[in-house]
PDB file of C-alpha atoms in Angstrom:
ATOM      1  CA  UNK A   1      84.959 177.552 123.299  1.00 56.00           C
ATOM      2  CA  UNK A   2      82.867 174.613 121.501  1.00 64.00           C
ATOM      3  CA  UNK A   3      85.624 172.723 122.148  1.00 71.00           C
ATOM      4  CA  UNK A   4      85.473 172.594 126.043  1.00 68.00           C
ATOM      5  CA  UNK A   5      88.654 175.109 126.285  1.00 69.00           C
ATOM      6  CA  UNK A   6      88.867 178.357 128.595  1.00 72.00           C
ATOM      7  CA  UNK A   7      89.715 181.151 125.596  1.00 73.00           C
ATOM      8  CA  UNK A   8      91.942 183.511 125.952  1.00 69.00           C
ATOM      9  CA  UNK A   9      91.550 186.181 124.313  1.00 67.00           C
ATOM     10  CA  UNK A  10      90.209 189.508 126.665  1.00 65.00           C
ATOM     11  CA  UNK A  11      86.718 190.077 126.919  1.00 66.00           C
ATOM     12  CA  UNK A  12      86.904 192.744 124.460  1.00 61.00           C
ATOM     13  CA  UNK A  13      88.079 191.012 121.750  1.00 62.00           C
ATOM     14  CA  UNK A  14      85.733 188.725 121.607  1.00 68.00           C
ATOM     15  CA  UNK A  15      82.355 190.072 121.741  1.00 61.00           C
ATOM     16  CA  UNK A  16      80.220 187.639 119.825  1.00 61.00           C
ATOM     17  CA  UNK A  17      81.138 183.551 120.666  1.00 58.00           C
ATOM     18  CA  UNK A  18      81.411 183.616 116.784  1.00 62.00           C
ATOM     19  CA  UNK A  19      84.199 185.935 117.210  1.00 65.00           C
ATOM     20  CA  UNK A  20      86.249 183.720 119.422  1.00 69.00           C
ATOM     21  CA  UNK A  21      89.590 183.205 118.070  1.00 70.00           C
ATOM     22  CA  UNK A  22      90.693 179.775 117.047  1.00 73.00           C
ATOM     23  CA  UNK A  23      92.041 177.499 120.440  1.00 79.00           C
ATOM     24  CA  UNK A  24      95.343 177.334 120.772  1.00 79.00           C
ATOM     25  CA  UNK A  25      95.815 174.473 123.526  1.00 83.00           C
ATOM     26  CA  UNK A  26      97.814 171.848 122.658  1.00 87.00           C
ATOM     27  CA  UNK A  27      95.678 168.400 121.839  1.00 87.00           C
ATOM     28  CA  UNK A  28      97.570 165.937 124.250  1.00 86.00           C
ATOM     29  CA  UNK A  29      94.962 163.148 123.166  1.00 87.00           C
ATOM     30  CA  UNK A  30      97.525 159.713 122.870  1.00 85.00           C
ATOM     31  CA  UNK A  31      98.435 158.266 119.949  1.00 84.00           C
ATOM     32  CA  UNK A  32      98.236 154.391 119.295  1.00 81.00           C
ATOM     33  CA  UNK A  33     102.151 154.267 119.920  1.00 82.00           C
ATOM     34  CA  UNK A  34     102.065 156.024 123.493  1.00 80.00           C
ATOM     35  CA  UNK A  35     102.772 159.284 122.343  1.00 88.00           C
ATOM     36  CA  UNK A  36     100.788 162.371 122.764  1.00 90.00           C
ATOM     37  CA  UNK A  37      99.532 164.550 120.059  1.00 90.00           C
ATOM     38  CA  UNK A  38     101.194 168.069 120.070  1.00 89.00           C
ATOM     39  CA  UNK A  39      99.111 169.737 117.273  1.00 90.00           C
ATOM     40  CA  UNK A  40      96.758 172.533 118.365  1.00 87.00           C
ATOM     41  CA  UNK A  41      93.363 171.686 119.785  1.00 85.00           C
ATOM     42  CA  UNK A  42      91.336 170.200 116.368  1.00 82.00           C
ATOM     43  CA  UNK A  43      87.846 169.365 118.513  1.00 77.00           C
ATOM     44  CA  UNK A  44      86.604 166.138 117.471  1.00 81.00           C
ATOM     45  CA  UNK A  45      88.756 165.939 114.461  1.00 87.00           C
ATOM     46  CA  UNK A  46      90.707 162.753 114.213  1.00 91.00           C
ATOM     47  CA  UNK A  47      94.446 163.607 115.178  1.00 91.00           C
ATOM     48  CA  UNK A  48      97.088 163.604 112.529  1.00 91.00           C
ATOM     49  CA  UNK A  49      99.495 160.832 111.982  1.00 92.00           C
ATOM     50  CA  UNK A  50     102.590 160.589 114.972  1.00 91.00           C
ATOM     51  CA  UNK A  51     105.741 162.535 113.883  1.00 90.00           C
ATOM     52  CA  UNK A  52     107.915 161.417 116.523  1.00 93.00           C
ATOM     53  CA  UNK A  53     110.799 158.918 116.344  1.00 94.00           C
ATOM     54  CA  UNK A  54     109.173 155.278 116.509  1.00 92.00           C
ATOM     55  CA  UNK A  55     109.541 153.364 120.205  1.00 87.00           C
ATOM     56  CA  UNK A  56     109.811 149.944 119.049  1.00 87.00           C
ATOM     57  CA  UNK A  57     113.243 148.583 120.230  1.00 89.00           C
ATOM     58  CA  UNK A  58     114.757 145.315 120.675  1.00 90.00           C
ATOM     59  CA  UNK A  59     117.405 143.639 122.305  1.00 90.00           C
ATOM     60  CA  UNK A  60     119.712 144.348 119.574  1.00 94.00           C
ATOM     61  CA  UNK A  61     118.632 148.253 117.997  1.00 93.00           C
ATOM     62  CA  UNK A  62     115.902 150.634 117.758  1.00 93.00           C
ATOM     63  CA  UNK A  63     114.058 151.440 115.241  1.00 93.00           C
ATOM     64  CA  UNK A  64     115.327 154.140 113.418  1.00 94.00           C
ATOM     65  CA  UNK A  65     112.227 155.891 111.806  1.00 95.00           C
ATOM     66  CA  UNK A  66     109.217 157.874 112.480  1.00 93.00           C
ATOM     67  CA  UNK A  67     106.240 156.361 114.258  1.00 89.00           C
ATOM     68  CA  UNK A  68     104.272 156.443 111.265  1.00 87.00           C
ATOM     69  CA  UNK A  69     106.352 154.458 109.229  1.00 92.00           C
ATOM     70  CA  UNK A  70     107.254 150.780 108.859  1.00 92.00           C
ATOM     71  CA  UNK A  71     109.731 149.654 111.185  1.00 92.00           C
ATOM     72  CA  UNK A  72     112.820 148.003 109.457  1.00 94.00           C
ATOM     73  CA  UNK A  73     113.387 144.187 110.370  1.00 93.00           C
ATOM     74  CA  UNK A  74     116.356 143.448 112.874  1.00 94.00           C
ATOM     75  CA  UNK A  75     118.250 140.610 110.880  1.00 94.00           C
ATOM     76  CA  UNK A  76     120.089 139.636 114.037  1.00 95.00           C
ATOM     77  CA  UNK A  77     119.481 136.033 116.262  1.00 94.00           C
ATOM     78  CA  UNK A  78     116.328 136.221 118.385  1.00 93.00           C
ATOM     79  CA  UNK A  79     117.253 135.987 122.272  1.00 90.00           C
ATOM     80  CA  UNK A  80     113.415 134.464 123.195  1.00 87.00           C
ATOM     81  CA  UNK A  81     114.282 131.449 124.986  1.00 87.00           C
ATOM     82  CA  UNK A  82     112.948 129.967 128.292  1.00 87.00           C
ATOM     83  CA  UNK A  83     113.556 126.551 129.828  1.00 88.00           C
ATOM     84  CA  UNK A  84     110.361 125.190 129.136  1.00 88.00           C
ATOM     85  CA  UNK A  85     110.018 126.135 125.353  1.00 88.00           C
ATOM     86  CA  UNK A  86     113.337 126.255 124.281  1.00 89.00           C
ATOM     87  CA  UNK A  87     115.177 129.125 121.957  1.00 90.00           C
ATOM     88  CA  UNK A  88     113.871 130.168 118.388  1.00 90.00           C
ATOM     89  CA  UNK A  89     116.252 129.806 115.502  1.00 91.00           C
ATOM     90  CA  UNK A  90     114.532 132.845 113.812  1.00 92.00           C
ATOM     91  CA  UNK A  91     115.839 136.428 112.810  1.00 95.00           C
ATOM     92  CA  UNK A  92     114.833 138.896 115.712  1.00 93.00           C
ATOM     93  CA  UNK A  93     112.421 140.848 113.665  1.00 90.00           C
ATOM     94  CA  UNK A  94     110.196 137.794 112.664  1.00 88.00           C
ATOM     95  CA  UNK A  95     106.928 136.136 114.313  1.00 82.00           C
ATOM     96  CA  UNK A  96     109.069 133.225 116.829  1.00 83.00           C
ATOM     97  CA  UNK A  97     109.138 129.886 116.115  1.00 83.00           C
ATOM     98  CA  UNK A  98     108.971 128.951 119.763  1.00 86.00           C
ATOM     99  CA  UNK A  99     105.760 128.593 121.496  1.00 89.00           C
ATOM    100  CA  UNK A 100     104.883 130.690 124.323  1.00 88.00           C
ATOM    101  CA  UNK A 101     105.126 130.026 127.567  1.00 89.00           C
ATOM    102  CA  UNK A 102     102.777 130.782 130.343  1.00 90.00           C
ATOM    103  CA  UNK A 103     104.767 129.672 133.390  1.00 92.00           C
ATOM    104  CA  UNK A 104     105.655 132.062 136.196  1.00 95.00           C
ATOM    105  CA  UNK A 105     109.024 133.350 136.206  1.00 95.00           C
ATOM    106  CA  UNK A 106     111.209 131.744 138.903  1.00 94.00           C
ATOM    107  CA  UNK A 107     113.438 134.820 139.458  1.00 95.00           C
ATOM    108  CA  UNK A 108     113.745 137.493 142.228  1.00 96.00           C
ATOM    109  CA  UNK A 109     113.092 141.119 141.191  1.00 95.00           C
ATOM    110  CA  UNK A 110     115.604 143.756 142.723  1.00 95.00           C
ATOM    111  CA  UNK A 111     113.439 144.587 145.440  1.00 95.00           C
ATOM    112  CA  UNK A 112     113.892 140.513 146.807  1.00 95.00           C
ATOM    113  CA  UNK A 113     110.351 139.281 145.880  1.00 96.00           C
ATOM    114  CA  UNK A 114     109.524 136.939 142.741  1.00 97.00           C
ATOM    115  CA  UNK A 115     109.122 138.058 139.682  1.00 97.00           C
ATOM    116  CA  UNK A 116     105.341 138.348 138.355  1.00 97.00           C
ATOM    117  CA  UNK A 117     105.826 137.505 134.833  1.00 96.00           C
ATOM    118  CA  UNK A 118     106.587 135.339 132.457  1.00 94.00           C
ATOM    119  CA  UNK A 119     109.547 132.337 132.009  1.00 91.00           C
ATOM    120  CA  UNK A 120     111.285 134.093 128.997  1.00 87.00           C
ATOM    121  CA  UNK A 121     110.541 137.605 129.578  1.00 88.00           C
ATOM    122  CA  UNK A 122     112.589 140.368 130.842  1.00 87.00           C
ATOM    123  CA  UNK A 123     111.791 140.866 134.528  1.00 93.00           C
ATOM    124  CA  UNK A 124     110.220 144.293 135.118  1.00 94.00           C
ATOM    125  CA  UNK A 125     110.974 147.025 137.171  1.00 93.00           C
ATOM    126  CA  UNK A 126     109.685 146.737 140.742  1.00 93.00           C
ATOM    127  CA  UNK A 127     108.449 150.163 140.929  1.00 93.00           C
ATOM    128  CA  UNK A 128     105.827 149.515 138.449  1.00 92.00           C
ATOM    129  CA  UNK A 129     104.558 145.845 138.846  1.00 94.00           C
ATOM    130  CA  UNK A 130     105.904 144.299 141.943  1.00 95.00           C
ATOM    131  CA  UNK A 131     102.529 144.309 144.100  1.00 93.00           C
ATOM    132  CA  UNK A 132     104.720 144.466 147.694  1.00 93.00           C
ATOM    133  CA  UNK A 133     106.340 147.668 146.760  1.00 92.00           C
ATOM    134  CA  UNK A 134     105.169 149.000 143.881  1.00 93.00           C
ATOM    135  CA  UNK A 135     104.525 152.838 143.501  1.00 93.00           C
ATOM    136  CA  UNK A 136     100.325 152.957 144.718  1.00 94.00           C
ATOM    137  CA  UNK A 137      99.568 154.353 141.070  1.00 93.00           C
ATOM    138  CA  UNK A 138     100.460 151.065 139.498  1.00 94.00           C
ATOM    139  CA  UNK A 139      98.984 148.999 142.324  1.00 95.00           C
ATOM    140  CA  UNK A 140      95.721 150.695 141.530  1.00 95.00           C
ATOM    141  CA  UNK A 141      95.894 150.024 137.509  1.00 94.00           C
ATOM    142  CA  UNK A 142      93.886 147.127 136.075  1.00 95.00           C
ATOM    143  CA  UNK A 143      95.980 144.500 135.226  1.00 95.00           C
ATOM    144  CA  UNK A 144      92.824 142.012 134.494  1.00 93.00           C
ATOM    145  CA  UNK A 145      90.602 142.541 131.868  1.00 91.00           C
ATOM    146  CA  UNK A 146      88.830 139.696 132.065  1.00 87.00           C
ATOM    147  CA  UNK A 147      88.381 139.932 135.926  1.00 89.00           C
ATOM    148  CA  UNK A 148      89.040 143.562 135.934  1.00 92.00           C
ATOM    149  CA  UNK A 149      92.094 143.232 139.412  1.00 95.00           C
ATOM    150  CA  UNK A 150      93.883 145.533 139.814  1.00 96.00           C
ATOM    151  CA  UNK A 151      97.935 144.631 140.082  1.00 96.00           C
ATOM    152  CA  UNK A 152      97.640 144.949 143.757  1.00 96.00           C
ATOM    153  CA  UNK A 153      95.258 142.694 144.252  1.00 96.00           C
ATOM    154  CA  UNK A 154      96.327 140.192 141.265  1.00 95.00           C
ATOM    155  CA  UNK A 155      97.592 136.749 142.299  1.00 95.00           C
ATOM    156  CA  UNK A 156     100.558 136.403 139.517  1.00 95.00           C
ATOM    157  CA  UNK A 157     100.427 132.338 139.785  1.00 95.00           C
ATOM    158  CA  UNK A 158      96.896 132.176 138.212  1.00 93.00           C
ATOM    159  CA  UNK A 159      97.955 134.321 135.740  1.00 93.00           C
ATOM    160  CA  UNK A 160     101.561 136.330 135.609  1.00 96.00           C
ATOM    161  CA  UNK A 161     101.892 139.348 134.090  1.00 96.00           C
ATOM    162  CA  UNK A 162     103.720 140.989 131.478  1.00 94.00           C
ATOM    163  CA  UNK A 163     104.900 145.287 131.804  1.00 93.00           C
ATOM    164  CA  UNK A 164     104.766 147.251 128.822  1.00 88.00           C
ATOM    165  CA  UNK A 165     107.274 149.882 127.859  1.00 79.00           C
ATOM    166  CA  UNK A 166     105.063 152.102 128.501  1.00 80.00           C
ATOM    167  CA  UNK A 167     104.735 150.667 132.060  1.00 87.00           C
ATOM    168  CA  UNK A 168     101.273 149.337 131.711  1.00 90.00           C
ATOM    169  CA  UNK A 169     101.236 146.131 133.070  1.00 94.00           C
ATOM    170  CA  UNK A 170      98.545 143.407 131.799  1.00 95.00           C
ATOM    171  CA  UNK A 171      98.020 139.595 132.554  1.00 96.00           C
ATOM    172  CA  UNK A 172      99.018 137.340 129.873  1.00 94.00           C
ATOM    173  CA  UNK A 173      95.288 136.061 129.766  1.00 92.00           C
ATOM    174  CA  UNK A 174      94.288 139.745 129.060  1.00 94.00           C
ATOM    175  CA  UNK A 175      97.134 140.371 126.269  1.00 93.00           C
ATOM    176  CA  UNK A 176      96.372 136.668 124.890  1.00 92.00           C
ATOM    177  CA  UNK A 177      93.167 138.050 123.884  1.00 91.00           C
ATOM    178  CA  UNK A 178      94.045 141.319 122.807  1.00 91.00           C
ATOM    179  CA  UNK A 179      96.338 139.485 120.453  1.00 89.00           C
ATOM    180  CA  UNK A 180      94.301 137.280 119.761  1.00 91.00           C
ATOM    181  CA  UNK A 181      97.291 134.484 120.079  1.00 90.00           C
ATOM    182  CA  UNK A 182      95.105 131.233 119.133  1.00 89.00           C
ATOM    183  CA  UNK A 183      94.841 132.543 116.069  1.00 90.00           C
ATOM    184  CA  UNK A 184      98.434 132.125 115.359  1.00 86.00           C
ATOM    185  CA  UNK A 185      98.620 128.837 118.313  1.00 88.00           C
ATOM    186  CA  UNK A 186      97.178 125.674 119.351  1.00 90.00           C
ATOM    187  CA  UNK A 187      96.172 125.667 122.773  1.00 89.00           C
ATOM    188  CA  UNK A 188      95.571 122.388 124.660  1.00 90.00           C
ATOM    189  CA  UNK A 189      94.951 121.949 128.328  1.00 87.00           C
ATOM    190  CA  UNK A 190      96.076 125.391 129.281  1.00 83.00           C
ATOM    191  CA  UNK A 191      99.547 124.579 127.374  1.00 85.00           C
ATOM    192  CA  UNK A 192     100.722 125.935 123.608  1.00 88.00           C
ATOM    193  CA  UNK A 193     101.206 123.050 121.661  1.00 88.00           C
ATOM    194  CA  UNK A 194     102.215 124.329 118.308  1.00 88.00           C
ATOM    195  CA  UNK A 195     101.379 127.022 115.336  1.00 85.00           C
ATOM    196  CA  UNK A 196      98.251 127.077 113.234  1.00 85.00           C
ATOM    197  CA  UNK A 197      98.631 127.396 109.796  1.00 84.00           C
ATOM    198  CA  UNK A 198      98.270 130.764 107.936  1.00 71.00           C
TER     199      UNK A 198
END
């Protein structure tokens, strides 16, 4: 099919390639929020909008719609806080008052080795980003996109690391940038100092 598919329909049926019926394999391209398109195959077409229920969660709820609509905002206390920047005063579901902070994480995953993020983050699930005894599909995922390592070969005090949801991990360099985070913060001599104005 012009779409790269097998078809199929029986030789008989389709004796002309105009005559080939329409594909019927499921897209399974990815949608921005992780989930995979289940409309049938559309070629080159742009896919439609997500259906699913949304992913975004926080400490306190999920979100409650569709992916393709606005999530609400959790009212409740935000729970960011580290030792080196403090807490944030602010409702969960707004931008954080408190600076980010870049400093290792001092804790022990469940396996027994150190965590490899962040001070303030949750620490992740071995399986996917410890690089002693993680599965060898996540050692072999870029975690650098600056350098372009790999997590196995990553040295988390240069730079620690911070696991998605959906179990991607990426350095905090590498999501810094995707963010774009000194747009929003002042950074000065590798430290966040404070917010930039809107």
């Amino acid at each position: 099919l012009p779409c790269g598919h097998q078809c199929n329909s029986t030789c008989g049926g389709c004796s002309t390639p105009a005559s080939h019926p329409a594909c019927r394999v499921k897209c399974g391209r990815l949608h921005p929020c992780g989930h995979t398109c289940e409309k049938e195959c559309h070629s080159n077409e742009p896919c439609p909008p997500c259906v699913k229920p949304c992913v975004v969660a926080c400490p306190h709820t999920r979100c409650p719609v569709k992916c393709t609509q606005p999530c609400p905002l959790c009212i409740e206390h935000c729970v960011w806080e580290c030792e080196h920047q403090g807490k944030c005063s602010l409702p969960c579901g707004v931008p954080c008052e408190r600076l980010p902070c870049d400093k290792r994480c001092e804790k022990q995953l469940t396996c027994g080795h150190r965590c490899p993020s962040v001070c303030g983050e949750r620490c992740p699930i071995p399986l996917y980003s410890c690089r002693e005894c993680a599965d060898q599909t996540y050692l072999d995922m870029e975690v650098c996109m600056v350098m372009f390592e790999k997590l196995k070969d990553h040295d988390p005090d240069l730079s620690p690391i911070i696991t998605l949801s959906c179990r991607h991990s990426f350095t905090i360099d590498t999501l810094d940038g995707i963010f774009d985070l000194a747009s929003v913060y002042l950074k000065e001599n590798e430290t966040w100092v404070r917010t930039l104005p809107f």
